[in-house]
Tab-separated table of C-alpha atoms in Angstrom:
chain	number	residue	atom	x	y	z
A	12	UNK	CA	-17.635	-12.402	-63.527
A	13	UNK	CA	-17.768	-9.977	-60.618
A	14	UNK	CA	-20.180	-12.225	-58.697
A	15	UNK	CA	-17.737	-15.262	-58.854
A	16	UNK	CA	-14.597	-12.999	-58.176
A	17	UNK	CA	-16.832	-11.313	-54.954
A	18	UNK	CA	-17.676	-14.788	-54.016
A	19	UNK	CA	-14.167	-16.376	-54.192
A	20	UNK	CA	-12.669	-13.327	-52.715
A	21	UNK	CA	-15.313	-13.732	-49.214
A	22	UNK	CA	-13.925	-17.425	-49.309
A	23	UNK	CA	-10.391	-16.239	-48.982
A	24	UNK	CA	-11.202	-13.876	-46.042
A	25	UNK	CA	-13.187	-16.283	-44.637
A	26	UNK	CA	-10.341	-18.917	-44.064
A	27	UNK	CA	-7.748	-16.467	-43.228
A	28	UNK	CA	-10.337	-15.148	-40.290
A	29	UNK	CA	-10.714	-18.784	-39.570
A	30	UNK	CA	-6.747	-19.599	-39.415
A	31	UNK	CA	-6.203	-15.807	-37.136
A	32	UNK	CA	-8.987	-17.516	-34.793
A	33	UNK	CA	-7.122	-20.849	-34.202
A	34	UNK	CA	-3.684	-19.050	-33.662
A	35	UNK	CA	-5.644	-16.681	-31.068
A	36	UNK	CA	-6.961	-19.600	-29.426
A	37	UNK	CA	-3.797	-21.542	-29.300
A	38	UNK	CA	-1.786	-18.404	-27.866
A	39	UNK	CA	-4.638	-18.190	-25.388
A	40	UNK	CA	-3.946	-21.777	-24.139
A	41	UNK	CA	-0.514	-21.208	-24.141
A	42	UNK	CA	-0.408	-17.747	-21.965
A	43	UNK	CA	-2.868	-19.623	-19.622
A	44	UNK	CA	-0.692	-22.293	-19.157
A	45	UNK	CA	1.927	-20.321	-18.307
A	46	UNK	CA	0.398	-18.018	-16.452
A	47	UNK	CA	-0.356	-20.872	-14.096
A	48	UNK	CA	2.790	-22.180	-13.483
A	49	UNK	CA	4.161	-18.653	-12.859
A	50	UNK	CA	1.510	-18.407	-10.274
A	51	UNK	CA	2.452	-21.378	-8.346
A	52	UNK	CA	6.166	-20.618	-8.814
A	53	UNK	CA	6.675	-16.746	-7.835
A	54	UNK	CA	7.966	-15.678	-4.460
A	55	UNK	CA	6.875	-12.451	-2.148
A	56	UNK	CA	9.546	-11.033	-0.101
A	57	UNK	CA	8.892	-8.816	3.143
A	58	UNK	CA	10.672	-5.830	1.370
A	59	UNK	CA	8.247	-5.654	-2.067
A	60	UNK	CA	9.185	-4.442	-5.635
A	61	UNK	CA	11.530	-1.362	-5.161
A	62	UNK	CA	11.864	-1.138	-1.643
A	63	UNK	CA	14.493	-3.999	-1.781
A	64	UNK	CA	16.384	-1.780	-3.909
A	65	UNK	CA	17.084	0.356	-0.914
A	66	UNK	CA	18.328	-2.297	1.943
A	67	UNK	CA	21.402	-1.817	4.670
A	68	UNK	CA	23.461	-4.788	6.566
A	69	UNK	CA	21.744	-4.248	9.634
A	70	UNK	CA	18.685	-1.662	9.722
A	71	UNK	CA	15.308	-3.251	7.982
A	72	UNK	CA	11.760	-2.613	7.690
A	73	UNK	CA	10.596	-4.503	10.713
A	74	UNK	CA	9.218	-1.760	12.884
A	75	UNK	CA	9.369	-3.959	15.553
A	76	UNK	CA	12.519	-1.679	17.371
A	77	UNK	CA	13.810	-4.299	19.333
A	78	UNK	CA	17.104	-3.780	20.493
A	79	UNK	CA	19.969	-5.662	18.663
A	80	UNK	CA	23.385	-5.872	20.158
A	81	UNK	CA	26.798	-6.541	18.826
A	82	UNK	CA	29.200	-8.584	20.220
A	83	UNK	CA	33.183	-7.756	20.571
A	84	UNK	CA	35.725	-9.268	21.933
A	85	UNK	CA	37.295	-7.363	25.497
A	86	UNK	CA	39.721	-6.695	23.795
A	87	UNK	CA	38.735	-4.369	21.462
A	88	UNK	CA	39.769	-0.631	22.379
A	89	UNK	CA	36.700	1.260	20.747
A	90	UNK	CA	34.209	-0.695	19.546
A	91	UNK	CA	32.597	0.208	16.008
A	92	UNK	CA	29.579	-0.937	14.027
A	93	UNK	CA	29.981	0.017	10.745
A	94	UNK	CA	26.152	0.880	9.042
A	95	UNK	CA	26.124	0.942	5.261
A	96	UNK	CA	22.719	2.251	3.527
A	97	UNK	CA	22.878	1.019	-0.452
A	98	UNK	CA	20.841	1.096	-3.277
A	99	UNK	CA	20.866	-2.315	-4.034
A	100	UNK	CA	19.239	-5.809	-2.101
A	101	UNK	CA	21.985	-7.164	0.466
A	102	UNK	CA	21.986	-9.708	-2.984
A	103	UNK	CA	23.555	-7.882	-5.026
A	104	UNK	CA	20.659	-8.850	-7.811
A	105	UNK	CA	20.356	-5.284	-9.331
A	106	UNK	CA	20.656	-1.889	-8.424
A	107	UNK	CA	17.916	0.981	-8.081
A	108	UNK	CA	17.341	2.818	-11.641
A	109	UNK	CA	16.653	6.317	-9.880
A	110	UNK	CA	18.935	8.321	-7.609
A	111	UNK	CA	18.063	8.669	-4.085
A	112	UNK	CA	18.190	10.953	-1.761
A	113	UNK	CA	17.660	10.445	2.125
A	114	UNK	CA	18.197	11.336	5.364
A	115	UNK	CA	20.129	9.543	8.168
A	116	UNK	CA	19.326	10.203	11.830
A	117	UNK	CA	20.741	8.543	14.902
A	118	UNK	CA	19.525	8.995	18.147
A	119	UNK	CA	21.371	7.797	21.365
A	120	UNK	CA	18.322	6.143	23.560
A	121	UNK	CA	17.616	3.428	26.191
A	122	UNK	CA	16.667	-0.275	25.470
A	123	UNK	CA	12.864	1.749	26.144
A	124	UNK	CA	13.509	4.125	23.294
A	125	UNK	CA	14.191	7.009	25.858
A	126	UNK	CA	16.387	9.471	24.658
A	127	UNK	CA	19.259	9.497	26.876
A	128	UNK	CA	21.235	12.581	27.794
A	129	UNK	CA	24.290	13.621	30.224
A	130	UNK	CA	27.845	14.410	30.131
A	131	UNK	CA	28.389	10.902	28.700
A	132	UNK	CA	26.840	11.312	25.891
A	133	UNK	CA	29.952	12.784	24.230
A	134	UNK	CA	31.374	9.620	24.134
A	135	UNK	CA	29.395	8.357	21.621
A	136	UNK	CA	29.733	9.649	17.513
A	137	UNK	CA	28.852	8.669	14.334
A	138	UNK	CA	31.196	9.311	11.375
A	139	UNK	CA	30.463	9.533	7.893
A	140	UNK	CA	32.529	10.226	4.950
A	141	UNK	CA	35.525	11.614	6.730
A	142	UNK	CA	33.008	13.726	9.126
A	143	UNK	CA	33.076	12.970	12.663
A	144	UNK	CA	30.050	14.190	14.674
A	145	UNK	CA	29.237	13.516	18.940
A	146	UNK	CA	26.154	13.330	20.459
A	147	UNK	CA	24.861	16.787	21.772
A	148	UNK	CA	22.521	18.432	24.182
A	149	UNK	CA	19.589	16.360	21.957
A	150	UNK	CA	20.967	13.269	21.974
A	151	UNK	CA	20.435	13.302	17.883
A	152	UNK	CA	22.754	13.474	14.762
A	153	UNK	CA	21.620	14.098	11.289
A	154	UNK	CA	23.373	13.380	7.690
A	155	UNK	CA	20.763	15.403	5.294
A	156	UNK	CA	20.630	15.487	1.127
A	157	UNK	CA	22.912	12.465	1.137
A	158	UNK	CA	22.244	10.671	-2.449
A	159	UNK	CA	22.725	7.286	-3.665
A	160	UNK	CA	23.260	7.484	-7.473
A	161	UNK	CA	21.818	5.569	-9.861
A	162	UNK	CA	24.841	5.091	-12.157
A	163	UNK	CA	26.264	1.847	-10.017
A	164	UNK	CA	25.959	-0.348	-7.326
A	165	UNK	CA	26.671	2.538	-4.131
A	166	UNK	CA	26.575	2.532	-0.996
A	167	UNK	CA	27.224	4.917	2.549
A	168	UNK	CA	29.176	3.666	5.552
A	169	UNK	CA	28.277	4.778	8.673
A	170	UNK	CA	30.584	3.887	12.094
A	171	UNK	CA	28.900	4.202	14.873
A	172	UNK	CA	31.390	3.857	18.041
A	173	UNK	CA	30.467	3.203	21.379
A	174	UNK	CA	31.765	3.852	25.076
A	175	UNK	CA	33.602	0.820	25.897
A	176	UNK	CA	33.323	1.569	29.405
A	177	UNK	CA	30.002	0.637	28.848
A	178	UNK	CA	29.981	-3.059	27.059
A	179	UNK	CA	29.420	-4.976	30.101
A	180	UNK	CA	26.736	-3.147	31.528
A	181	UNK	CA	25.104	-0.925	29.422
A	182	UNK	CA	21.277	0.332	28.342
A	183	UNK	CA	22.624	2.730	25.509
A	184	UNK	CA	21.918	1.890	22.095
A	185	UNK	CA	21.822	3.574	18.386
A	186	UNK	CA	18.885	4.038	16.913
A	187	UNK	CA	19.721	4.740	13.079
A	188	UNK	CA	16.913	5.743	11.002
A	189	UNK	CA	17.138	6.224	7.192
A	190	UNK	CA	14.725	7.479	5.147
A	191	UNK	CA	13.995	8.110	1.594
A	192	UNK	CA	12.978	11.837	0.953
A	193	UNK	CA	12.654	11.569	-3.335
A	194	UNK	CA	11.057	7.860	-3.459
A	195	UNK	CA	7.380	7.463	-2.112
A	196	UNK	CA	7.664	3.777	-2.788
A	197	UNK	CA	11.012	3.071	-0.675
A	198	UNK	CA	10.363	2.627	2.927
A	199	UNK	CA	12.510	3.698	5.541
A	200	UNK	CA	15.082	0.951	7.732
A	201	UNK	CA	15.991	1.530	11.019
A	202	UNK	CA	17.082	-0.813	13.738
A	203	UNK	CA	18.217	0.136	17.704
A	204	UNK	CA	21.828	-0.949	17.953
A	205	UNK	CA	23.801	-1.864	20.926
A	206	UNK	CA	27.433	-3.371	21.780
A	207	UNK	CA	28.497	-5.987	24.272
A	208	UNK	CA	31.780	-7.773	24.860
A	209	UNK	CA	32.030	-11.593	25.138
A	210	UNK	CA	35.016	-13.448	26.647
A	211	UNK	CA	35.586	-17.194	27.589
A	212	UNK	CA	33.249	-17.529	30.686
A	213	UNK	CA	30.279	-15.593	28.409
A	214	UNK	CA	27.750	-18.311	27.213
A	215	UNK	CA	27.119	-17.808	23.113
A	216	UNK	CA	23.547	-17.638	21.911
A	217	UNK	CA	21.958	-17.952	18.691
A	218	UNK	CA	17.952	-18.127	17.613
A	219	UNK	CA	16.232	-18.393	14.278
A	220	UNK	CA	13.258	-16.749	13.877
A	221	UNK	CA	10.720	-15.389	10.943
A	222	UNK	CA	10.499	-11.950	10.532
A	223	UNK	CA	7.483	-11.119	8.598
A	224	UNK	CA	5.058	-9.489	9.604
A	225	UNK	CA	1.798	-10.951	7.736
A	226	UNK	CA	-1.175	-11.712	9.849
A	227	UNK	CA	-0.947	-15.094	8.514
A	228	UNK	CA	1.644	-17.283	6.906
A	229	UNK	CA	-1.043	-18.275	3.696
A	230	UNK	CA	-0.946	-14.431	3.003
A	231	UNK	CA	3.216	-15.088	1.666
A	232	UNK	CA	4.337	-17.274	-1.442
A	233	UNK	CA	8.077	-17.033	0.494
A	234	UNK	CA	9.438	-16.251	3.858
A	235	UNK	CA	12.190	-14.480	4.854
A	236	UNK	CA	13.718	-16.318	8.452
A	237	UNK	CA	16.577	-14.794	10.347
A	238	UNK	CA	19.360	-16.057	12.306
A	239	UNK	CA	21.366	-13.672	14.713
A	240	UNK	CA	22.765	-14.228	18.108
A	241	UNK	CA	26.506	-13.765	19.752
A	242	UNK	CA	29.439	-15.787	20.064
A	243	UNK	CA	31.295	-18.662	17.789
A	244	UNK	CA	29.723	-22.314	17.139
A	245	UNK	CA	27.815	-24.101	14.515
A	246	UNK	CA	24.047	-23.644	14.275
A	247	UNK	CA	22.013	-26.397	12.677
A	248	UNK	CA	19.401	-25.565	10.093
A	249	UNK	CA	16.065	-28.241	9.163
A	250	UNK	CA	13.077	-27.216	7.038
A	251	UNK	CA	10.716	-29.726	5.763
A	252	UNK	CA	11.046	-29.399	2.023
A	253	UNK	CA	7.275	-30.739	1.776
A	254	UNK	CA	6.271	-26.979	2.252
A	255	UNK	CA	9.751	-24.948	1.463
A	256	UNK	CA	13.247	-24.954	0.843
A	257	UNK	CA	16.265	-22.918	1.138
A	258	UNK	CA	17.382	-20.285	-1.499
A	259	UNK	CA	20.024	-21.160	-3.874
A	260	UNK	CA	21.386	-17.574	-3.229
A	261	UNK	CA	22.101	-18.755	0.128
A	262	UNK	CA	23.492	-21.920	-0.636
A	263	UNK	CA	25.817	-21.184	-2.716
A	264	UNK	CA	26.672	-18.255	-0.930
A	265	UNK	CA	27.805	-20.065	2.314
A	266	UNK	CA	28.829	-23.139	0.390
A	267	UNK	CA	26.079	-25.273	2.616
A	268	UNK	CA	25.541	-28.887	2.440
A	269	UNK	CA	22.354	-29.857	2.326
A	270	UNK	CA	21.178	-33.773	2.862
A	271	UNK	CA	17.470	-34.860	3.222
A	272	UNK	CA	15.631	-38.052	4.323
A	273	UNK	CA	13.179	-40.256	3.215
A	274	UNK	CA	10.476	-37.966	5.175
A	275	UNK	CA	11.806	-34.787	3.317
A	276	UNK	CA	13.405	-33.111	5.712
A	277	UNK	CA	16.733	-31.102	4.801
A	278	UNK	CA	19.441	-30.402	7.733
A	279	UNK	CA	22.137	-28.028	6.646
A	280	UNK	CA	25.083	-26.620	9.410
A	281	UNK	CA	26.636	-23.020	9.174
A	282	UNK	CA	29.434	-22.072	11.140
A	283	UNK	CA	28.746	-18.865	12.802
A	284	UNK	CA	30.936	-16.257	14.740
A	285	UNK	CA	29.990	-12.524	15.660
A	286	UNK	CA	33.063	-11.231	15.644
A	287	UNK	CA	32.898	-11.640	11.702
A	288	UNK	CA	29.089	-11.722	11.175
A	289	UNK	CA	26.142	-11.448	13.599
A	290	UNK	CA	23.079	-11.860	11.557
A	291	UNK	CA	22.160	-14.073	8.082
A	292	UNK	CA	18.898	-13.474	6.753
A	293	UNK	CA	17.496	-16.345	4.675
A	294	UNK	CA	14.474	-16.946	2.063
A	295	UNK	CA	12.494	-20.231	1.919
A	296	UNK	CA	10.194	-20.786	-1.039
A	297	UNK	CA	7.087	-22.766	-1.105
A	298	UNK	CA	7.460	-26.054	-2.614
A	299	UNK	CA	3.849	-26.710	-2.715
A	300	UNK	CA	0.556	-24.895	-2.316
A	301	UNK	CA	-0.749	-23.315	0.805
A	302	UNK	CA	-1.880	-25.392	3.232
A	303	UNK	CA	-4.900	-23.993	4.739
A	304	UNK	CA	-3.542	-24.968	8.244
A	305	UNK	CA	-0.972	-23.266	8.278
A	306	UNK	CA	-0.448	-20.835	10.859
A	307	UNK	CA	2.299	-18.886	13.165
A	308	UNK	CA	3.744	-21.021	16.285
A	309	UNK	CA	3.441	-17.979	18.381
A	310	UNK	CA	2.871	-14.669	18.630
A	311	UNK	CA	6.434	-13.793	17.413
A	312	UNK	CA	6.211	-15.809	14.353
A	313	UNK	CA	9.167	-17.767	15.548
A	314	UNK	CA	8.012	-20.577	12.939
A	315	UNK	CA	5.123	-21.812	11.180
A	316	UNK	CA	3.464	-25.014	11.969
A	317	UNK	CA	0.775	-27.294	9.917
A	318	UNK	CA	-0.685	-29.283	12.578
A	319	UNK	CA	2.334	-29.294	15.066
A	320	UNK	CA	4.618	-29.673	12.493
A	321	UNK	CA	7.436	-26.957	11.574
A	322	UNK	CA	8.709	-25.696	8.484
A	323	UNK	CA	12.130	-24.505	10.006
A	324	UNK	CA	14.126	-25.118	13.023
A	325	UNK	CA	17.380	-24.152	14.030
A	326	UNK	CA	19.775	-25.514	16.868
A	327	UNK	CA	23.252	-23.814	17.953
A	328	UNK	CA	26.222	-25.704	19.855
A	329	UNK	CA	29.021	-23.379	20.567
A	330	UNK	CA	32.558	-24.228	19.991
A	331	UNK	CA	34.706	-25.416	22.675
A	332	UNK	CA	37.981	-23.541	23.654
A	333	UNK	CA	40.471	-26.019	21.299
A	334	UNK	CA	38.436	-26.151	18.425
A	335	UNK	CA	39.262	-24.006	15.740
C-alpha cells in the first residue's frame, strides 16, 4: 500500500514540476519579447536619469561656453534676463524625489571668458529673492545653501540686468554657473549670457542645430536639436521620419502642424519671436534602427547625415514690417 501511494504521489510531483516548467518557459518568451521591443523603442536624452531632474530655461550641460545673447527691443530701459534653476525637466514630467542644495555663481567676463573688471562693473547685478547684489572688485557673485525642496515642483529666479549703454556694442556677458553640492549624480548648467537690442534696420537670425555631444550619432537612441536665434519670423522645420520624428511633447506643446510626403519627409512651421522666447529645444526619436552610416555633418554636429542625406533641417524667413 505504501509502495503504490509513494508511487502515485512521485506522479503528482512529477506533472506539477512539468506544468511550473512550461509556465517558466512561456514567461521567458514573453519577457524576451518584450524586452525587445523596449529595446528598439526607448530614447537617451543628453541630460541622463536624474540629471534632467535638475534643468534651468537657459543654462545646460553643454560645456561648450559659447556665448548666447538676448535680444530686446531699444526700447527697453534696463534690460533683464530672468534665470530660473528648478528641480524638475523644462517638461514638467516629474519632479526630483530628494532636496537639493546648490550653489549659484555669476561671473561678469568677456565673449573670451576673461573676467572683466572696472568702474563699470557696478552696473551690472543679479537679484535673487528680494536680494539685490552688484558686481565687485572680483567681478563674481555667489547665492550659497540655496535648496530646492523635494515636496513640489520649485524653482529659483534669478534677474540678471545689464548696462543698456552697452546693447549695441558690447563684449560683457553673464556667466551663471549652478551646481549641485548634495547630489553626485546631478551635473552642473551653466551658459555665458549676453544682451543686444534689435530695431527695424537689424537683420533677424535663427539656426537649428544638435547639441549633443556623442562622438557619434549611432552612440544615441534620441537627439536633442536646438533652435535659438534673434528677431520675429517663422522658421521652417523638416526631418525625414525614415530615421526620426518629432516629440509629441513638442507638438502639442506649440500646437504644430505637421504634413509629410510620399518620400517621408515631415515639414512643420513655428512662429518665433525673441522678445517672448529665444530658444526651443526639441527631441527626435528614432523611427528605425541605426544606420551604420550615420554620422555628424560637421564638426559642430549641426545635423546628421546618412549618405548626404539629413535627418533635420531648419529654414527662417523673418516677418515683414505689416505683418502681424
Amino acid at each position: 500500500m505504501k509502495d503504490k501511494f509513494k508511487k502515485k504521489l512521485k506522479r503528482s510531483w512529477l506533472a506539477i514540476w512539468i506544468a511550473f516548467a512550461a509556465a517558466a518557459l512561456s514567461t521567458i518568451g514573453v519577457l524576451a519579447a518584450y524586452t525587445s521591443v523596449s529595446s528598439v523603442k526607448r530614447v537617451v536624452s543628453t541630460q541622463k536619469g536624474a540629471g534632467m531632474l535638475f534643468s534651468s530655461n537657459y543654462l545646460t550641460t553643454d560645456e561648450n561656453d559659447l556665448p548666447r545673447t538676448i535680444t530686446f527691443s531699444s526700447m527697453e530701459n534696463s534690460p533683464c534676463v530672468t534665470v530660473n534653476v528648478c528641480n524638475y525637466p523644462q517638461t514638467l514630467i516629474k519632479h526630483n524625489d530628494k532636496d537639493i542644495t546648490y550653489t549659484l555663481t555669476v561671473e561678469l567676463v568677456d565673449s573670451d571668458g576673461n573676467a572683466v573688471t572696472g568702474e563699470n562693473t557696478a552696473k551690472y547685478s543679479v537679484e535673487y529673492n528680494g536680494e539685490n547684489k552688484t558686481f565687485g572688485s572680483n567681478s563674481k557673485i555667489e547665492f550659497s545653501l540655496l535648496k530646492l525642496m523635494a515636496d513640489d515642483f520649485n524653482k529659483h529666479e534669478f534677474v540678471l540686468t545689464f548696462d543698456k549703454s552697452q546693447l549695441t556694442k558690447s563684449d560683457i556677458y553673464m556667466r551663471v554657473t549652478a551646481t549641485p553640492t548634495n547630489q553626485a549624480e546631478l551635473k552642473p548648467l551653466s551658459a555665458k549670457l549676453g544682451v543686444i537690442y534689435i530695431n527695424n534696420n537689424t537683420s533677424a537670425t535663427w539656426t537649428g542645430t544638435f547639441i549633443d555631444n556623442a562622438t557619434s550619432p549611432k552612440d544615441l537612441d534620441g537627439f536633442n536639436y536646438r533652435l535659438s536665434g534673434s528677431g520675429e519670423g517663422t522658421v521652417t522645420l523638416t526631418w525625414n521620419t525614415n530615421y526620426v520624428d518629432i516629440s509629441p511633447w513638442f507638438k502639442n506643446t506649440y500646437d504644430l502642424t505637421i504634413s509629410k510626403d510620399s518620400s517621408g519627409i515631415a515639414t512643420a512651421t513655428l512662429k518665433v519671436n525673441s522678445a517672448e522666447k529665444n530658444q526651443y529645444d526639441i527631441q527626435f526619436y528614432r523611427t528605425n534602427g541605426i544606420n551604420s552610416a550615420e554620422q555628424w555633418s560637421d564638426g559642430n554636429h549641426t545635423d546628421i547625415t546618412v549618405t548626404g542625406t539629413g535627418f533635420v533641417s531648419m529654414s527662417f524667413t523673418q516677418s515683414t514690417a505689416t505683418e502681424n
